[in-house]
Every structure is written in structure tokens, then in C-alpha cells.
CSV table of C-alpha atoms and ligand atoms in Angstrom, one decimal:
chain,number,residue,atom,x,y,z
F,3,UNK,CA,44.3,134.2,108.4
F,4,UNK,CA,47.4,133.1,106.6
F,5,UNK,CA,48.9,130.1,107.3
F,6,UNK,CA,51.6,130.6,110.3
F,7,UNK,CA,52.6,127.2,110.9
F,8,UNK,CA,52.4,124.4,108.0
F,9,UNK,CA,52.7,120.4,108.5
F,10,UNK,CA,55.9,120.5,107.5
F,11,UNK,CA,57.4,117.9,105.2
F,12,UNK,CA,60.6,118.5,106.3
F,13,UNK,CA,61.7,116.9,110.0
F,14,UNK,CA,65.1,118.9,110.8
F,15,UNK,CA,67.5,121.6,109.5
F,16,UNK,CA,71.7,120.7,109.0
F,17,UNK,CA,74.4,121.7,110.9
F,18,UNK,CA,77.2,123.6,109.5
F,19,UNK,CA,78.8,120.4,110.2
F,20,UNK,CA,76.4,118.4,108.7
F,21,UNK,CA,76.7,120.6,105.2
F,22,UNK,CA,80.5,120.3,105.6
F,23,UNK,CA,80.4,116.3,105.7
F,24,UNK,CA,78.2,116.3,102.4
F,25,UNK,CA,80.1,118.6,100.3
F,26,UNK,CA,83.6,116.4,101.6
F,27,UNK,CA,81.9,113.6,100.5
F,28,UNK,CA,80.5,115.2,97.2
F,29,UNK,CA,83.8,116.3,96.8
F,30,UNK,CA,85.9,113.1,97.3
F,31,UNK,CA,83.7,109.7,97.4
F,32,UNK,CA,84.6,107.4,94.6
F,33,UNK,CA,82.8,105.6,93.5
F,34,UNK,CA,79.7,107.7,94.4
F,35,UNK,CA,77.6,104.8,96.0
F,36,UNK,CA,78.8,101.5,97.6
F,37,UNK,CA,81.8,102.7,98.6
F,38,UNK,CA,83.4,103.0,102.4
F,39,UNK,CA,80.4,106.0,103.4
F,40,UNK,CA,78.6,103.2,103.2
F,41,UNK,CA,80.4,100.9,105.0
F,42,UNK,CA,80.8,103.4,107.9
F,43,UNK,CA,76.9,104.4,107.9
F,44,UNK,CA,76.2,100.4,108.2
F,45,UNK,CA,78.7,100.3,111.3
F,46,UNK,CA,78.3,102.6,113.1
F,47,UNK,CA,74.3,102.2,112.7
F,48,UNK,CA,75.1,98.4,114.0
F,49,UNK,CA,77.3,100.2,116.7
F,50,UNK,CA,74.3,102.3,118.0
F,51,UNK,CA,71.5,99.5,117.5
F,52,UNK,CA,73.8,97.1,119.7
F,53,UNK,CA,73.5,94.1,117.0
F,54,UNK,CA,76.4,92.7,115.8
F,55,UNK,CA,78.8,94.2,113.0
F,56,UNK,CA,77.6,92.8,109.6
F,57,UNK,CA,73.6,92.8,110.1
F,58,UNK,CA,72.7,96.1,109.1
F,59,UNK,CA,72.7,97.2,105.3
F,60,UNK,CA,71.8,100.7,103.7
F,61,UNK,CA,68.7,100.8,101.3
F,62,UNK,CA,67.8,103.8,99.6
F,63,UNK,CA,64.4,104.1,101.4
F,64,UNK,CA,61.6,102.2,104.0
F,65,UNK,CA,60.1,100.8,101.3
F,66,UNK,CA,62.7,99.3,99.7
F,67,UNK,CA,63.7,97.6,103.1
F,68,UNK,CA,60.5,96.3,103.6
F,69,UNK,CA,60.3,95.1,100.5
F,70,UNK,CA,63.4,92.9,100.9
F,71,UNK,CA,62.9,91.9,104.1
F,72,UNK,CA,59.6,90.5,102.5
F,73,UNK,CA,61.5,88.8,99.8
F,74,UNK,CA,64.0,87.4,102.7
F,75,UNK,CA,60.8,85.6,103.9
F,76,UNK,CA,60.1,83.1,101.1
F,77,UNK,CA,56.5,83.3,101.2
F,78,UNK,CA,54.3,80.5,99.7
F,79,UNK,CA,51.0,80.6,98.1
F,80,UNK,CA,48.5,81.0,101.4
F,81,UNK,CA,51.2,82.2,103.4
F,82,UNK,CA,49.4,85.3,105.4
F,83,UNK,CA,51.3,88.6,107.3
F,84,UNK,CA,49.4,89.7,110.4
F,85,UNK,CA,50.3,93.7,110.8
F,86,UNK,CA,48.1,96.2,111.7
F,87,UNK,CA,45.7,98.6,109.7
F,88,UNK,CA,46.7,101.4,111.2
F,89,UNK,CA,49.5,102.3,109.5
F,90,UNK,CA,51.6,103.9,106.8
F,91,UNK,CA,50.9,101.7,103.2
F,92,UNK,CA,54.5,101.0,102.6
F,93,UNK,CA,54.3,98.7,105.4
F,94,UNK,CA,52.1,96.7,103.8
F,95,UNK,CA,52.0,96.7,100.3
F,96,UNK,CA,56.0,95.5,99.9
F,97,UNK,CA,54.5,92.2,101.7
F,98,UNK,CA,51.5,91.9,99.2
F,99,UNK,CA,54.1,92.1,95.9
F,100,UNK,CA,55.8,89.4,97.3
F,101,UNK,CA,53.1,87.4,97.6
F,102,UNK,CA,51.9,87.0,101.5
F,103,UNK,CA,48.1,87.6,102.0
F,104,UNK,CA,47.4,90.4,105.1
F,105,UNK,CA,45.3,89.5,107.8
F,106,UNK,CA,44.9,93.5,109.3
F,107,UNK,CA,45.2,92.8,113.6
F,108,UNK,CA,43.7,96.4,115.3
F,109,UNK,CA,45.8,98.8,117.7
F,110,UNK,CA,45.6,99.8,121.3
F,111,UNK,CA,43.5,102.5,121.4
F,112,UNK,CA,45.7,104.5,123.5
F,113,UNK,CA,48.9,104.0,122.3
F,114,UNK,CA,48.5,103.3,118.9
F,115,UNK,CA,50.5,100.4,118.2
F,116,UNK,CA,49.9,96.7,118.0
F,117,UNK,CA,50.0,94.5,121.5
F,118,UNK,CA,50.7,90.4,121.6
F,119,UNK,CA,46.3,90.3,122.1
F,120,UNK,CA,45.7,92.2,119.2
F,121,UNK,CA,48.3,89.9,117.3
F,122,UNK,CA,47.0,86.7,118.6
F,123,UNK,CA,43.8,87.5,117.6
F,124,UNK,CA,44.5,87.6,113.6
F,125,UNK,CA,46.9,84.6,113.7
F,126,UNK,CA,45.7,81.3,112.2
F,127,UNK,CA,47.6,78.2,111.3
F,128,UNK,CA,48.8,80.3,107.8
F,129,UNK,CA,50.4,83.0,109.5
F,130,UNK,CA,54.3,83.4,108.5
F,131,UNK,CA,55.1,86.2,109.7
F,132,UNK,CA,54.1,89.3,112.0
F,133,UNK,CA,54.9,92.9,111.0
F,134,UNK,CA,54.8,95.2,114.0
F,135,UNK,CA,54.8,98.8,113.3
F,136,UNK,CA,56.1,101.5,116.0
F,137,UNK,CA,53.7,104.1,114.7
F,138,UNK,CA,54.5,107.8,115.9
F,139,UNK,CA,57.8,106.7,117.1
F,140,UNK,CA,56.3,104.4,120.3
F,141,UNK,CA,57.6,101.1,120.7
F,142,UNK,CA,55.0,98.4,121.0
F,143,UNK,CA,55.3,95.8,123.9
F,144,UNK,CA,58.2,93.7,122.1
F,145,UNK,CA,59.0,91.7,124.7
F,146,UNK,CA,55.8,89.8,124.7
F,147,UNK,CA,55.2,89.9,121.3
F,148,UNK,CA,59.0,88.6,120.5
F,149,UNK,CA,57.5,85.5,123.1
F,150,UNK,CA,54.5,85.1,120.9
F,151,UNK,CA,56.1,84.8,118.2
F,152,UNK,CA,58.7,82.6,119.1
F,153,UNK,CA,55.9,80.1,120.7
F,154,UNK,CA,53.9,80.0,117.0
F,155,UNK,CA,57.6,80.2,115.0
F,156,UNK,CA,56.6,83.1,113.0
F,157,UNK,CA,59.1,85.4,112.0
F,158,UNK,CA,58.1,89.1,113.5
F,159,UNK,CA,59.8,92.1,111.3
F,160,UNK,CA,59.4,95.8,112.8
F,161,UNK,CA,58.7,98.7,110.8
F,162,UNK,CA,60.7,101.3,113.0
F,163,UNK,CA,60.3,103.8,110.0
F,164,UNK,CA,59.2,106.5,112.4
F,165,UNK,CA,60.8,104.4,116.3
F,166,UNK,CA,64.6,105.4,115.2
F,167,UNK,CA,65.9,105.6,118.8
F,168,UNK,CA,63.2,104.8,120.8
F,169,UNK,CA,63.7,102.0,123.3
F,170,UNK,CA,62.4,99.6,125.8
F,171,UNK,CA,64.5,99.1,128.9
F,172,UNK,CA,67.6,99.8,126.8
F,173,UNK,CA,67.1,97.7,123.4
F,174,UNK,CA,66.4,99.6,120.7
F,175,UNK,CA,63.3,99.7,118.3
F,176,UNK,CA,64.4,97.3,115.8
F,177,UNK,CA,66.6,95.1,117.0
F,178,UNK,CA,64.1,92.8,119.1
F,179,UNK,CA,62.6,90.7,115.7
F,180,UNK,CA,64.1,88.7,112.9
F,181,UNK,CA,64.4,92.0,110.7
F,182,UNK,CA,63.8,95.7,111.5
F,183,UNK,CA,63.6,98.6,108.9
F,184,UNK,CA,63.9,101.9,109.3
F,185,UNK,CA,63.2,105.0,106.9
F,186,UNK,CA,65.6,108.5,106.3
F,187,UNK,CA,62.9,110.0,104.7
F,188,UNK,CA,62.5,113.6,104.8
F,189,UNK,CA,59.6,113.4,107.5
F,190,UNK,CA,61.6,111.3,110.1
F,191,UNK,CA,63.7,112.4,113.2
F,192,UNK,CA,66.7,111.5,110.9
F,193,UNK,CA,67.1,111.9,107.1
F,194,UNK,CA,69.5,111.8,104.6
F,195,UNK,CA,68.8,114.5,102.3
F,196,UNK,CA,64.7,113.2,102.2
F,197,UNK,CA,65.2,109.4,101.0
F,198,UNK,CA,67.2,106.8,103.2
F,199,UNK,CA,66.8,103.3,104.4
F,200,UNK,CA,68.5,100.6,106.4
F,201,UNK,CA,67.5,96.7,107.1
F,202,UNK,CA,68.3,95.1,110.3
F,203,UNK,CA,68.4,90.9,109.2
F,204,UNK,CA,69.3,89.0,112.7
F,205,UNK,CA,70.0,85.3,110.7
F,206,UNK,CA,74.3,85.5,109.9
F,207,UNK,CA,72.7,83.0,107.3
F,208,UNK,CA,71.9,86.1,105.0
F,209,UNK,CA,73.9,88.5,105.5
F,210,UNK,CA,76.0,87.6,102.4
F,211,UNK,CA,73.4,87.4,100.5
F,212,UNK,CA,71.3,90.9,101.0
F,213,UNK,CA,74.0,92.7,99.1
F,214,UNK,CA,73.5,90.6,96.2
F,215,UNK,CA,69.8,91.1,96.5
F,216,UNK,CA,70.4,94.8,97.0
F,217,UNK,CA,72.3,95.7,94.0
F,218,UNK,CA,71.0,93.9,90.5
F,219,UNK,CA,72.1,90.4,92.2
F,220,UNK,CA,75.7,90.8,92.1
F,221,UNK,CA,78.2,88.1,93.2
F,222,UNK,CA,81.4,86.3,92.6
F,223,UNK,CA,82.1,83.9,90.0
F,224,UNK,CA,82.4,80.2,92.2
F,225,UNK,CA,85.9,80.1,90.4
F,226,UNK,CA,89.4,82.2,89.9
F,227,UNK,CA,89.3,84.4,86.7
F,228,UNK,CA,92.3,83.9,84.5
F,229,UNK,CA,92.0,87.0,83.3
F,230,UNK,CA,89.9,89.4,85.0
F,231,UNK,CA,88.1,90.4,81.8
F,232,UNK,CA,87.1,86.4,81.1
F,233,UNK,CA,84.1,86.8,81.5
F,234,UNK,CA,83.6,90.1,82.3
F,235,UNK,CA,82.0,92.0,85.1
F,236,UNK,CA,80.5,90.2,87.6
F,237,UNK,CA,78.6,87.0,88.4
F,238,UNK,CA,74.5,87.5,88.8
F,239,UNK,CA,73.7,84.3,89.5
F,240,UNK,CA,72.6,84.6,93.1
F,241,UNK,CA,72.5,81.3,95.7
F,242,UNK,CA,69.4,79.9,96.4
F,243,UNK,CA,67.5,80.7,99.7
F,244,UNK,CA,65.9,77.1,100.0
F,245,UNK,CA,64.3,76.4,97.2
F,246,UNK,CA,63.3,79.8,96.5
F,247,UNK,CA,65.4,81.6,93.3
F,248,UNK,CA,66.0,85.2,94.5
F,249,UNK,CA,64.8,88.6,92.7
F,250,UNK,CA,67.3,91.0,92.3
F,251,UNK,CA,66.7,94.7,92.7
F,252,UNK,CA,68.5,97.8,92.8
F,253,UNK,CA,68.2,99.4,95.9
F,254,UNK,CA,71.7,101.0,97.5
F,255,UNK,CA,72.0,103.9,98.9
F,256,UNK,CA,74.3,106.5,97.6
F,257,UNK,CA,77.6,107.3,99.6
F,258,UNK,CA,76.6,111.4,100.1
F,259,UNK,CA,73.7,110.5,101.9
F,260,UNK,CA,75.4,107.6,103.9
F,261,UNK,CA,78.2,109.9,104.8
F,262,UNK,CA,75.1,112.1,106.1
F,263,UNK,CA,73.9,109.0,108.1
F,264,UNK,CA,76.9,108.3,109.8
F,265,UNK,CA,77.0,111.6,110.9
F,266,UNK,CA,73.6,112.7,112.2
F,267,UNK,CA,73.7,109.3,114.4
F,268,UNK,CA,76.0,111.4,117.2
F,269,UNK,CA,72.9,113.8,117.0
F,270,UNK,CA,69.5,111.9,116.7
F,271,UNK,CA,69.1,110.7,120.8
F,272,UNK,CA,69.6,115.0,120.9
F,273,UNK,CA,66.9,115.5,118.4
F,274,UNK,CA,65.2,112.6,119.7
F,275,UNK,CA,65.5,114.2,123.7
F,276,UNK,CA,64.6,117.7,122.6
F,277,UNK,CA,61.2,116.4,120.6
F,278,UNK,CA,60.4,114.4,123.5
F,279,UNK,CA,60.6,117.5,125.8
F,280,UNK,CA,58.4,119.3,123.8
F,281,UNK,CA,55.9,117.1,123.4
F,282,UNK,CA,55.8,117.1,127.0
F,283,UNK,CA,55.9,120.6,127.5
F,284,UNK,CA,52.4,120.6,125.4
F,285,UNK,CA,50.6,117.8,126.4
F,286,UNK,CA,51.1,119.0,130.1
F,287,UNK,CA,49.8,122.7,128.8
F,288,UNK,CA,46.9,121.0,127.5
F,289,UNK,CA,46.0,118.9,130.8
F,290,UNK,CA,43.4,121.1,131.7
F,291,UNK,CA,41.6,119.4,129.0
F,292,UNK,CA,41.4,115.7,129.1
F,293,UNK,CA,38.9,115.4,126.5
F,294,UNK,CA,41.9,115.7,123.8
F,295,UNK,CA,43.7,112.8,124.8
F,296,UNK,CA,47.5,112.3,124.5
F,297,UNK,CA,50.0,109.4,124.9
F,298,UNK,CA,52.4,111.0,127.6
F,299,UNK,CA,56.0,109.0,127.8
F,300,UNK,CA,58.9,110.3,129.9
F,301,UNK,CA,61.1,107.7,128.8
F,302,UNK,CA,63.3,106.9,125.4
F,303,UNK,CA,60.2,104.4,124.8
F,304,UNK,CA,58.9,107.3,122.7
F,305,UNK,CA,60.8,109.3,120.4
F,306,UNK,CA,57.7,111.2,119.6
F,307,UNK,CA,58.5,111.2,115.6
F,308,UNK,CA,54.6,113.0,115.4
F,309,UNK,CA,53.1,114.5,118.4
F,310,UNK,CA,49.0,113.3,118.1
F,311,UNK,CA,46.1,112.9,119.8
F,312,UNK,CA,42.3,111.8,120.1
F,313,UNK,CA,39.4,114.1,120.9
F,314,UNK,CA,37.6,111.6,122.9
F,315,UNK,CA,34.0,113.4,122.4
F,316,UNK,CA,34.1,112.6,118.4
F,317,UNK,CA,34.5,113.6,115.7
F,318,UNK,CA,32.3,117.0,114.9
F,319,UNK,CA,34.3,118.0,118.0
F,320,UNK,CA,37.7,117.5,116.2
F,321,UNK,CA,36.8,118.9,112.6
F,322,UNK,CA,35.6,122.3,114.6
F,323,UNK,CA,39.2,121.9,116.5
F,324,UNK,CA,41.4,121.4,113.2
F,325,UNK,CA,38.9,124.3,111.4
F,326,UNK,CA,39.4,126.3,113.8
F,327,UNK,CA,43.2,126.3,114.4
F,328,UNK,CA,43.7,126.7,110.7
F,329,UNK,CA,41.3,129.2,110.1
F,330,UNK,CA,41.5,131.1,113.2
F,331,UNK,CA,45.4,130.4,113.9
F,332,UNK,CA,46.7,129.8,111.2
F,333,UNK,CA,47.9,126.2,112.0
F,334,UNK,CA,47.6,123.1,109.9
F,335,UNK,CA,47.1,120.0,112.2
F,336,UNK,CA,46.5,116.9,109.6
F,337,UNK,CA,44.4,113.7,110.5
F,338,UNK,CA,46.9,110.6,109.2
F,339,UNK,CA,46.9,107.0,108.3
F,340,UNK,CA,43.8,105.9,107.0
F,341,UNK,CA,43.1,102.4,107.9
F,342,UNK,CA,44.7,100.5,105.1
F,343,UNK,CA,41.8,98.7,104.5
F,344,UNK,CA,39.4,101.5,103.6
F,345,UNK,CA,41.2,102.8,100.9
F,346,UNK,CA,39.9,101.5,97.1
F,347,UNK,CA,43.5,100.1,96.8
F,348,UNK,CA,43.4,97.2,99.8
F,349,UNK,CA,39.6,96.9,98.8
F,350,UNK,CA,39.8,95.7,95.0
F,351,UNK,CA,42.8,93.2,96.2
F,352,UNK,CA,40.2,91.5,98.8
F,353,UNK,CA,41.7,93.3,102.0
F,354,UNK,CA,39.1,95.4,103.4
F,355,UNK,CA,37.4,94.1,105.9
F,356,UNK,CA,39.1,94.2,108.9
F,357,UNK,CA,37.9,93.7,112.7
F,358,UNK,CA,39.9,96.7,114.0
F,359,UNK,CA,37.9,99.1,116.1
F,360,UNK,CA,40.1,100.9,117.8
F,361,UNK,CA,42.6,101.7,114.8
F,362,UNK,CA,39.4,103.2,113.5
F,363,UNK,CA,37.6,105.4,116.7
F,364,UNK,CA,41.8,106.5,116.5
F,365,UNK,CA,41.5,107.6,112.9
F,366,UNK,CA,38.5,109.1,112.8
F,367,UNK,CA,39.2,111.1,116.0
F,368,UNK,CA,42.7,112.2,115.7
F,369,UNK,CA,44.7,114.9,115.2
F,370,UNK,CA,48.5,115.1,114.3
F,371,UNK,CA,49.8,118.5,114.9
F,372,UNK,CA,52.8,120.0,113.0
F,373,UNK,CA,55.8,118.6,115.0
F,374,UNK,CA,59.2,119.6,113.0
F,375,UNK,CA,62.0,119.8,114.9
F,376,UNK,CA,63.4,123.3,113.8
F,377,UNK,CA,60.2,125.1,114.4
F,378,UNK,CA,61.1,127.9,116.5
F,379,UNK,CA,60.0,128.3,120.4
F,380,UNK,CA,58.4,131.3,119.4
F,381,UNK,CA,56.1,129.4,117.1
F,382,UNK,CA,55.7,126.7,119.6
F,383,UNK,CA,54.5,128.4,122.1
F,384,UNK,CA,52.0,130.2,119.7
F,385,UNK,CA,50.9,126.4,118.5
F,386,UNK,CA,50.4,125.9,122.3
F,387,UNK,CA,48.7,129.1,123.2
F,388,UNK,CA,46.5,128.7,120.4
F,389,UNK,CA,45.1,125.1,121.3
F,390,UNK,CA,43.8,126.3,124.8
F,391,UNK,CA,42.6,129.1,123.3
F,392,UNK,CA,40.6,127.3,120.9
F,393,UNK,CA,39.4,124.3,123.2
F,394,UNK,CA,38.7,127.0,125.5
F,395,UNK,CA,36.5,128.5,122.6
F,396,UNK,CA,34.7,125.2,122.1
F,397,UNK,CA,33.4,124.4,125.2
Q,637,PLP,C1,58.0,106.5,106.3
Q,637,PLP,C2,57.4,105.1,106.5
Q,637,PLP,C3,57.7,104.1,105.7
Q,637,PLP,C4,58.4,104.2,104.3
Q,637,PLP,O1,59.6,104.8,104.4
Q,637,PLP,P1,60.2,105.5,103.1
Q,637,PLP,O2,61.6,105.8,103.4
Q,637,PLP,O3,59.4,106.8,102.8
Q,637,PLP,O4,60.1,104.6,101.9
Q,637,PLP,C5,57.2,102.8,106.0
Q,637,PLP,N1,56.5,102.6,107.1
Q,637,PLP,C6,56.2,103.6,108.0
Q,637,PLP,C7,55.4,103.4,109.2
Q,637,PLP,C8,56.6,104.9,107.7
Q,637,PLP,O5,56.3,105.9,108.5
């Protein structure tokens, strides 16, 4: 059967709208990055976060956001970053380059995320810092784990690469630590043009000096140029953050792709509402079997960036499901996020052992189906149709 419906890499299609706001701004933006577009996306993102002007800054992907957000830490030799193994390797390895050791901390098994237990049971007297991932677009249990935090004065950064939007009891994914990223890449419920990122820093302390960080350590001369040409260009010789000298980087965002940004924020809680619906719609068609088991959330907690599940009765049970929706339908479900410490990578730098059952039954149980927004209802209904059919076939 020939492939009807791929895992696509691509989350959403563009308005007319949407076009029309990149070609103005292809058309007019001077200079082409860190200009006002960028200035606006920063805002307005602020604006729909609910943290204050001045704390948000443009980064031109996840990564690069998590890797300054691990440079805003200051780790020290021994220092160690408790974050789960079930997750996406750019949460982790921007952490290892700047020198923090991982201690891996396991998931719920049912929702996929970290919880203030799983947490508390990786910390030890060298943990700095806590890295909580909202994996799938579900936020983890922030309040308590903002109060364990707080209690062991570790700083707690969220990955909200895939949680743009998603909420508990009103505050967003990504506002509740001391720093929250969050990803535009082509995969997520918003993207500009398939790389984008933006870092959430809560301390007013450095929020003069991530721009300089951002772009090749740029900053003023600490005295009035006679001439502007004397010296020339601009200062690079960046403050100190204690006693730590600062790496510079380049990692801005250009203005197309901010003007982008600015825009699609009046749209993501609608693509956010209308992924959420469907998600619904098919894990209620699928009720009448329990054995695949999904995470059902009516509220904004869930923004249901990928729509997954666990076949509870193992995994020969879920190879014949994914087999047979691809060969049979047509369909290519995907199994995701190896547990970072199985991989050859984490192993030869010391980091794979890790006490994390349930991220693991997850793993090697689970299926993530094709979930991109602008798949049409037709389709969807075929997806739908096709997984009763084939659980149906399997009993
Ligand atoms: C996508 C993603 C990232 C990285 O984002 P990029 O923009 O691709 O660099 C980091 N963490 C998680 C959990 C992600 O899903």
C-alpha cells in the first residue's frame, strides 16, 4: 500500500495573511535581523506569556536557548542538572557543553513528564539546577516542583519546546522557572519558517546582558566616543556575571521570521484549541480499546504538540500495530525519544545508566501518530477508522 499519510515534518500551513506579513517584511526590514520585527516578536511574546516587558529574547532555535540559558547558570566543576531521560537531546546536551554533569530523573508513566518525586529522587547536595521538560506539549506539575525547587535553591529552567500555550490554571508553560525556552522549529504548533527560538530569563539582573551574549558579545564602550569611528564598531568586552567571563555566540534571529512570530501568536491558542479537539475526537474513538492507552486533557494544560500513546500489553503488540497501519493503511506512526541514556553518545560521556523505568516501559511501548495540523478531516478520519480497524484485527 502506498503511503497515505506521512509523519510529517511540517506542523502547519500559512495564511494568506501570514505570506503577506513575510514578503512586507522581506520587502522592507532594514537591517534584516535585530531590527524592530524583533523587537515586536519579543513584546508581544512577553505580552502573551504574562511576564514582564524586557524578559523575553529571540534566538534562532531551542537549542540555542537552551544553550544560553545553560551559560546564564555559571556552572562549576561538579555542578550536576537533574532533567529527565525521556526527552529530545537538545535538552540536554546544551547543559553538558557548558559543563554541568546530568543526573537523568524518570517520568510519570502516564503523562510523560517529570513530577517533584521523580525530581527529588536524582537531587543530591551537587544539584544546580533542574531542567523540566513539557514533553508532547503537557505541562508537568509546576507548582510543586517550582516549591521544590525553591526549598533546595536550585534554579529550575523549562524546556517548553513543544508546551507553547499550554497552561496550568492560567500561567503559561514557561513562565513558572527561572528561565523557559521554547522552539519555532518546523515540527511545533508554531514556526517561523522551520527554525525559531525564544528565552524566557525571570532575573532583571540579566536582561542587559543576554543580548550581548546573543550576538558576538556586543556592547557599549563605558565612555563617550569623540568621534564615532574612534575606535570603531562596537565594544565586545562583555560584564562579568560573578566571577564567571562570558562566551559570546551568535545566535539572533532574523527579522522575516520574527515578523512571522509576531503574527502567528493571534493564531497559536486557535491552532492550539483545534489540535486539542482532535486529539480528543480520537482518543474517545479509540475508548473501546483501553489496552492502547492515551493521556486525555480537556483543558489548555495540553496543547497536544504530538498525539501518543502506550500499548499497555507490550511491545510485539505495538510493532504488529505500527506494521500493520503502515503496511496495511498506509500510515506512518513513529516510536520517539529514545532515553537519552541509551544512545552510544550519553554512554561514552559516562551518562548511561539511569534508574528511569517508566521513561523506558514508555519508550519501548509507544506510538506517536502523525499529528500535523493541516492534515485534512478526510484523512483524519481515515487515520481514525484505520486504528480500530486494525486493533480490531489484532485481537
Ligand atoms: C524541538 C525541541 C528542542 C530543540 O528545538 P530546536 O528549535 O529544534 O533547536 C529542544 N527540546 C525539545 C523537547 C524539543 O522538542
Amino acid at each position: 500500500m502506498d503511503l497515505r499519510i506521512n509523519f510529517s515534518g511540517r506542523s502547519i500551513r500559512y495564511t494568506e495573511e501570514e505570506i503577506a506579513v513575510v514578503a512586507e517584511a522581506m520587502r522592507t526590514a532594514e537591517p534584516l535581523t535585530q531590527g524592530h520585527y524583533m523587537q515586536e516578536f519579543e513584546a508581544a511574546f512577553a505580552r502573551y506569556q504574562n511576564v514582564p516587558q524586557g524578559s523575553c529574547f529571540t534566538m534562532m532555535n531551542g537549542a540555542s536557548a537552551l544553550e544560553l540559558s545553560a551559560q546564564l547558570c555559571c556552572f562549576k566543576p561538579g555542578d550536576e542538572v537533574v532533567m529527565p531521560s525521556h526527552t529530545f537531546t537538545a535538552s540536554a546536551y546544551p547543559y553538558i557543553k557548558k559543563g554541568a554533569k546530568i543526573a537523568w530523573c524518570d517520568v510519570d508513566l502516564h503523562t510523560h513528564v517529570v513530577t517533584a518525586r521523580t525530581i527529588e529522587k536524582a537531587m543530591t547536595p551537587q544539584t544546580r539546577a533542574v531542567v523540566v521538560v513539557h514533553l508532547y506539549g503537557y505541562v508537568a506539575d509546576m507548582p510543586e516542583i517550582v516549591d521544590l525547587c525553591r526549598e533546595r535553591n536550585v534554579l529550575l529552567i523549562e524546556d517548553a519546546a513543544q508546551a507553547i500555550g499550554a497552561e496550568i490554571n492560567g500561567q503559561k508553560a514557561g513562565s513558572f522557572g527561572d528561565m523557559g525556552t521554547f522552539s519555532f522549529h518546523s515540527h511545533k504548533n508554531l514556526t517561523t519558517l522551520g527554525e525559531g527560538g525564544m528565552l524566557y530569563v525571570r532575573d532583571p539582573a540579566l536582561w542587559s546582558i543576554v543580548p550581548m551574549v546573543r550576538h558576538n558579545g556586543h556592547c557599549a564602550y563605558s565612555f563617550e566616543r569623540k568621534d564615532y569611528w574612534k575606535p570603531a564598531m562596537g565594544n565586545v568586552d562583555m560584564p562579568m556575571l560573578g566571577d564567571m567571563m562570558l562566551q559570546p555566540n551568535n545566535y539572533s534571529l532574523g527579522e522575516v521570521e520574527c515578523a512571522l512570530g509576531t503574527k502567528l501568536l493571534e493564531r497559536i491558542d486557535a491552532i492550539n484549541d483545534a489540535k486539542r479537539e482532535r486529539a480528543l475526537r480520537f482518543i474517545d474513538g479509540m475508548a473501546d480499546w483501553p489496552e492502547l492507552e492515551f493521556l486525555r486533557e480537556e483543558s489548555r494544560r495540553h496543547n497536544y504538540h504530538l498525539l501518543v500513546a502506550r500499548m499497555t500489553s507490550g511491545q510485539e503488540k505495538r510493532d504488529a500495530f505500527m506494521r500493520a497501519m503502515y503496511e496495511e493503511k498506509g500510515i506512518k506512526c513513529v516510536v520517539q525519544y529514545i532515553p537519552l541514556n541509551r544512545y552510544d553518545y550519553y554512554r561514552k560521556l559516562g551518562l548511561g545508566s539511569a534508574d528511569c523505568p517508566n521513561g523506558d516501559l514508555f519508550y519501548d511501548t509507544m506510538i506517536s501518530f502523525p499529528f500535523q495540523l493541516w492534515m485534512s478531516d478526510e484523512d483524519f478520519d481515515y487515520m481514525l477508522t484505520s486504528a480500530r480497524e486494525v486493533m480490531a484485527s489484532l485481537a
